[in-house]
Amino acid sequence: MSANLSFTFRVTGIEDEPRARAVVEELQELMREESIDGQVSIGIVPQRSGHLVTGGTDFPVTVSRAHLWCPEFEKSLAWYAKEAAPSATCTIEWSYPDEEH
């Protein structure tokens, strides 16, 4: 069964801008592999304590077997971010627009 869902994510613990750019590149690769690269925006926010990478869906995406895909996507997001910034910590928030009405 498929579901329409949206998500936002935050990657913290990134020391400097070059690592933040590397995290963005890694996450863009993940989005390409998941075939949602045209539906997800990713950006960098400078902070006093380092850099923050944020992103999310521009509009809801349809995912087959979302109950299996979502946990695997969360793991992949963390893995890709840590490839570029080993100290990175990821959080993701899901929303299901069809269930909110």
C-alpha atoms as an extended CHARMM CRD file, in Angstrom:
* protein
*
       101  EXT
         1         1  MET       CA              0.0000000000        0.0000000000        0.0000000000  PROA      1               0.0000000000
         2         2  SER       CA              1.2720000000        3.4820000000       -0.7630000000  PROA      2               0.0000000000
         3         3  ALA       CA              1.0190000000        6.6510000000        1.3020000000  PROA      3               0.0000000000
         4         4  ASN       CA              1.4390000000       10.3440000000        0.6690000000  PROA      4               0.0000000000
         5         5  LEU       CA              3.9570000000       11.7860000000        3.0740000000  PROA      5               0.0000000000
         6         6  SER       CA              6.1040000000       14.8060000000        3.7000000000  PROA      6               0.0000000000
         7         7  PHE       CA              9.2490000000       15.1200000000        5.7600000000  PROA      7               0.0000000000
         8         8  THR       CA             11.6950000000       17.6620000000        7.0570000000  PROA      8               0.0000000000
         9         9  PHE       CA             15.1410000000       16.8920000000        8.4040000000  PROA      9               0.0000000000
        10        10  ARG       CA             17.9460000000       18.5770000000       10.3100000000  PROA      10              0.0000000000
        11        11  VAL       CA             21.5800000000       17.5510000000       10.3840000000  PROA      11              0.0000000000
        12        12  THR       CA             23.4960000000       19.0970000000       13.2800000000  PROA      12              0.0000000000
        13        13  GLY       CA             27.0270000000       18.6700000000       14.6110000000  PROA      13              0.0000000000
        14        14  ILE       CA             28.7300000000       19.8480000000       11.4200000000  PROA      14              0.0000000000
        15        15  GLU       CA             31.9760000000       21.6490000000       12.2210000000  PROA      15              0.0000000000
        16        16  ASP       CA             32.5090000000       23.8890000000        9.1890000000  PROA      16              0.0000000000
        17        17  GLU       CA             31.1680000000       24.9890000000        5.8310000000  PROA      17              0.0000000000
        18        18  PRO       CA             33.2040000000       22.5550000000        3.6890000000  PROA      18              0.0000000000
        19        19  ARG       CA             31.7970000000       19.6220000000        5.6750000000  PROA      19              0.0000000000
        20        20  ALA       CA             28.3030000000       21.1110000000        5.4320000000  PROA      20              0.0000000000
        21        21  ARG       CA             28.6630000000       21.3260000000        1.6280000000  PROA      21              0.0000000000
        22        22  ALA       CA             29.8730000000       17.7070000000        1.6150000000  PROA      22              0.0000000000
        23        23  VAL       CA             26.8100000000       16.6680000000        3.6550000000  PROA      23              0.0000000000
        24        24  VAL       CA             24.5530000000       18.4250000000        1.1380000000  PROA      24              0.0000000000
        25        25  GLU       CA             26.2670000000       16.5910000000       -1.7310000000  PROA      25              0.0000000000
        26        26  GLU       CA             25.8670000000       13.2420000000        0.0410000000  PROA      26              0.0000000000
        27        27  LEU       CA             22.2010000000       13.8830000000        0.7780000000  PROA      27              0.0000000000
        28        28  GLN       CA             21.5620000000       14.9900000000       -2.7950000000  PROA      28              0.0000000000
        29        29  GLU       CA             23.0050000000       11.6430000000       -3.8890000000  PROA      29              0.0000000000
        30        30  LEU       CA             20.6180000000        9.8330000000       -1.5270000000  PROA      30              0.0000000000
        31        31  MET       CA             17.6630000000       11.7550000000       -2.9350000000  PROA      31              0.0000000000
        32        32  ARG       CA             18.7430000000       10.8150000000       -6.4880000000  PROA      32              0.0000000000
        33        33  GLU       CA             18.9910000000        7.1530000000       -5.4800000000  PROA      33              0.0000000000
        34        34  GLU       CA             15.5000000000        7.3250000000       -3.9530000000  PROA      34              0.0000000000
        35        35  SER       CA             14.1870000000        9.0840000000       -7.1080000000  PROA      35              0.0000000000
        36        36  ILE       CA             12.9350000000       12.0700000000       -5.0880000000  PROA      36              0.0000000000
        37        37  ASP       CA             15.7130000000       14.5320000000       -5.9250000000  PROA      37              0.0000000000
        38        38  GLY       CA             13.3300000000       16.8720000000       -7.7510000000  PROA      38              0.0000000000
        39        39  GLN       CA             10.9900000000       16.9020000000       -4.7570000000  PROA      39              0.0000000000
        40        40  VAL       CA             13.3680000000       17.6810000000       -1.8780000000  PROA      40              0.0000000000
        41        41  SER       CA             15.1240000000       20.9690000000       -1.0840000000  PROA      41              0.0000000000
        42        42  ILE       CA             18.3550000000       20.9940000000        0.9430000000  PROA      42              0.0000000000
        43        43  GLY       CA             20.2230000000       23.9910000000        2.3710000000  PROA      43              0.0000000000
        44        44  ILE       CA             22.9040000000       25.1310000000        4.8040000000  PROA      44              0.0000000000
        45        45  VAL       CA             22.3390000000       27.4270000000        7.7870000000  PROA      45              0.0000000000
        46        46  PRO       CA             25.4730000000       28.8920000000        9.4330000000  PROA      46              0.0000000000
        47        47  GLN       CA             25.3410000000       28.8750000000       13.2310000000  PROA      47              0.0000000000
        48        48  ARG       CA             27.6900000000       29.9970000000       15.9910000000  PROA      48              0.0000000000
        49        49  SER       CA             28.4890000000       26.4230000000       16.9040000000  PROA      49              0.0000000000
        50        50  GLY       CA             28.9810000000       25.1430000000       13.3510000000  PROA      50              0.0000000000
        51        51  HSD       CA             26.6300000000       24.5810000000       10.4610000000  PROA      51              0.0000000000
        52        52  LEU       CA             23.1780000000       23.0910000000       10.1270000000  PROA      52              0.0000000000
        53        53  VAL       CA             21.9190000000       21.2900000000        7.0310000000  PROA      53              0.0000000000
        54        54  THR       CA             18.1600000000       21.3200000000        6.6490000000  PROA      54              0.0000000000
        55        55  GLY       CA             15.8200000000       19.9890000000        4.0560000000  PROA      55              0.0000000000
        56        56  GLY       CA             12.4860000000       18.5300000000        3.2690000000  PROA      56              0.0000000000
        57        57  THR       CA              9.9040000000       17.7250000000        0.6870000000  PROA      57              0.0000000000
        58        58  ASP       CA              8.5610000000       20.6170000000       -1.3420000000  PROA      58              0.0000000000
        59        59  PHE       CA              5.1990000000       18.8410000000       -1.5040000000  PROA      59              0.0000000000
        60        60  PRO       CA              3.9290000000       15.4090000000       -0.4210000000  PROA      60              0.0000000000
        61        61  VAL       CA              5.5040000000       12.4160000000       -2.1490000000  PROA      61              0.0000000000
        62        62  THR       CA              3.8690000000        9.0610000000       -2.7460000000  PROA      62              0.0000000000
        63        63  VAL       CA              5.7830000000        6.1320000000       -1.2880000000  PROA      63              0.0000000000
        64        64  SER       CA              4.9330000000        2.4630000000       -1.6890000000  PROA      64              0.0000000000
        65        65  ARG       CA              5.2080000000        0.4030000000        1.4860000000  PROA      65              0.0000000000
        66        66  ALA       CA              5.8780000000        3.5450000000        3.5180000000  PROA      66              0.0000000000
        67        67  HSD       CA              5.8820000000        1.5730000000        6.7790000000  PROA      67              0.0000000000
        68        68  LEU       CA              9.0630000000       -0.1540000000        5.5360000000  PROA      68              0.0000000000
        69        69  TRP       CA             10.5380000000        2.7000000000        3.5120000000  PROA      69              0.0000000000
        70        70  CYS       CA             10.4660000000        5.3860000000        6.2320000000  PROA      70              0.0000000000
        71        71  PRO       CA             12.7000000000        3.5780000000        8.7760000000  PROA      71              0.0000000000
        72        72  GLU       CA             15.1670000000        2.6050000000        6.0420000000  PROA      72              0.0000000000
        73        73  PHE       CA             15.2250000000        6.1640000000        4.7150000000  PROA      73              0.0000000000
        74        74  GLU       CA             16.0000000000        7.4760000000        8.2070000000  PROA      74              0.0000000000
        75        75  LYS       CA             18.9420000000        5.0700000000        8.4870000000  PROA      75              0.0000000000
        76        76  SER       CA             20.2010000000        6.0430000000        5.0360000000  PROA      76              0.0000000000
        77        77  LEU       CA             19.9120000000        9.7500000000        5.7970000000  PROA      77              0.0000000000
        78        78  ALA       CA             22.0580000000        9.3350000000        8.9110000000  PROA      78              0.0000000000
        79        79  TRP       CA             24.5770000000        7.1220000000        7.1200000000  PROA      79              0.0000000000
        80        80  TYR       CA             25.0200000000        9.5240000000        4.1860000000  PROA      80              0.0000000000
        81        81  ALA       CA             25.3850000000       12.5230000000        6.5090000000  PROA      81              0.0000000000
        82        82  LYS       CA             27.9850000000       10.7310000000        8.6400000000  PROA      82              0.0000000000
        83        83  GLU       CA             29.9660000000        9.8310000000        5.5200000000  PROA      83              0.0000000000
        84        84  ALA       CA             30.7030000000       13.5380000000        5.0830000000  PROA      84              0.0000000000
        85        85  ALA       CA             30.6340000000       14.6420000000        8.7360000000  PROA      85              0.0000000000
        86        86  PRO       CA             31.2650000000       11.8320000000       11.2450000000  PROA      86              0.0000000000
        87        87  SER       CA             30.0020000000       13.9670000000       14.1430000000  PROA      87              0.0000000000
        88        88  ALA       CA             26.6670000000       14.6700000000       12.4070000000  PROA      88              0.0000000000
        89        89  THR       CA             23.3680000000       13.9280000000       14.1140000000  PROA      89              0.0000000000
        90        90  CYS       CA             20.1560000000       13.6380000000       12.0960000000  PROA      90              0.0000000000
        91        91  THR       CA             16.5420000000       14.1390000000       13.0140000000  PROA      91              0.0000000000
        92        92  ILE       CA             13.5920000000       13.7000000000       10.7000000000  PROA      92              0.0000000000
        93        93  GLU       CA              9.9450000000       14.6380000000       11.1300000000  PROA      93              0.0000000000
        94        94  TRP       CA              7.2430000000       12.9070000000        9.1240000000  PROA      94              0.0000000000
        95        95  SER       CA              3.7950000000       14.1460000000        8.2730000000  PROA      95              0.0000000000
        96        96  TYR       CA              0.9720000000       12.3980000000        6.4890000000  PROA      96              0.0000000000
        97        97  PRO       CA             -1.1810000000       15.0560000000        4.8220000000  PROA      97              0.0000000000
        98        98  ASP       CA             -3.9860000000       12.6480000000        3.9020000000  PROA      98              0.0000000000
        99        99  GLU       CA             -4.4760000000       11.7900000000        7.5720000000  PROA      99              0.0000000000
       100       100  GLU       CA             -4.4980000000       15.4120000000        8.7130000000  PROA      100             0.0000000000
       101       101  HSD       CA             -7.7900000000       16.3050000000        7.0270000000  PROA      101             0.0000000000
